[in-house]
Amino acid sequence: TAGRPQPLAELADRLRERARAISPVRRLAPTRGRLLITSFGFDDSGGGTTVPRLAAKELERRGWEVTVFSAATRPTPSGAPYERSEQEIDGVRVIGIHNRPHGLFDLGHPDRELNDPAISTAFAAELDRFRPDVVHFHNLHNLGAALIDETVTRGIPSCFTTHNYWLICPRAYLIDGAGRICAGPGDGARCAACVGHHDPAAHQRRLAQIRTIAERGLGSILAVSEAVRTALIGAGYDPSLVDVVRQAMPQEREIWETLGRDRPRGRRGEKLVVAFLGSAYPHKGPQLLVDAAQRTEAEIEVRILGEVPPQFARALR
């Protein structure tokens, strides 16, 4: 009303105080940094997907601002090629690229594994939008090695975690189509026959260029075991680039604390129970466990717990 003083300054101060009181402290506090992770899928099964998902959520909880750029596993209703989606899951911003012409692996298109232009363009736009301080590549299959170059041109440090052998093997597991263990790619030419492709030179190019891109662009390749590190070095990777960082999930510690820590050692006269936990696929090796059980004289019980394709389950039985 006319002549009445309006306490707008005091009101604004009170509203700001209320906003600070009800807003999550994590959102108000400055972040520890911006991290961009790549992965195959996000809310999907498989260790190569579970590890980056759990890492993204935990780092977000610790104060990082995390975006995941993923090769999405589910098609969208529109079916539009390379359709982009965006959602927030437990504080993590997840970007998905859907409806790609390749599913899990892209065996017949080695050059597209080097660079799928539509995906590289989408990734470059995300780098410019999000401006991460660091990029952690968890898988590049279905995304392309050229994503590493996009970080290099922007001066963004990056590393790569090996959830499989994709860096040197189009099938990613050094196992051929019949389930036999491969002796290695050599110069890459032998990969063509393995995947039924007509162009050995393209697979030579795939191996050489992925290695070149990785060595000039990555600060480190984080191998999950000494065996993986040895395989990469045998395929020509610089030993100084490859470090061993063993993976461990919280569930493993819980299992050990519950079942293993307090058990007496050297027990005799008991049936040995061996559990395989997780996705039971041929490249995971549960068939080796079954075969070993047939050769063991002592009483042993094998339990396979997790996702098992029906045909493979029959073979295991």
Phi, psi and omega in degrees: 000162181298136176084350180267128179293137181261116185277054186293322180297314180295322179297317179298319179298318181293321179294321178296319179297319179295320180297318179296326183288326185261345181280144177300135182301323183300324182285332181276328183288147177297142181286159176284345179156173178253126181239132173246128180245141169255149178202166170263108185073183177216294176269059184229162179283167179107139183298322180293345175258321182296317183298307179296327179296311180294321179296318180298315182292321181290319179293325175298319179297329181275003173110003176277150171265115192242131170239136176249126176255114192233151166278098187294143184270342185254135175289155176268159180302326182289330183072009181295132182301135176057036180292137182262137173236158177216133177208164175247128180234113180051042177086353180260129177277122186244119176258126178243140173251112188256168170057042176282158178281006179229146184264257180280312176228165186238065193298325185268006184224072182299327179290329178288336174289334174285317183203114169257103191306321181297321180286319178300320179295317180294322179293317178300319178296323179291321176300317181290329181282314186273329180052063182290155174279333181205151177239133176243111179276109169256095183078138170231002174292140187072008176235311177114141181294337183297343177298330177298317180298327179297326177286325182296315183295341179257002178070028182263123178293149182209160173220169185225129174258131183271101173272355178197195182256028184303329180302336183231355187222122179299328177278349172077353184230010181053038175231134182279181185296340179266004179087009179274147180288133182274147178280354181120165186281348188060233176270005178104339186296324183292344179294332182299312179296324182298320183261003179074036181252148189272356191236089179301326181297326179295325179281330170298317179296318179304308182298312184293318184284324175299317179298316180296314180299317181295316185289329180272344188245337185264142173284331181196147167255123184261097179281143185275354179200165175296327179297318178295316179300316180299318180295319180294317179295321178297334178269010172104003181284145180296122181302329182289345181273339191254116176250153176262120175232104184288140181268145175211128179264154179304326182296327179297318178295320180296319179297316180296315181297324184279319191248331192253325192301316188262007180286137175292145179271162176070028180292147178225159176077012179244153174288133177275124178251123180244127181250136169254120184246128176125193181288116183269092177242159183307321183288349176276342173087020178297336178294331176291323177294317178297316180297318179297323180297325180291337184265356186268130181282327180290159179289127185216143176234128179254128177241123178253113188241117178144196182284122181228120175301138186306316182296319179290325178299319178297320179296321179294318179296000000 
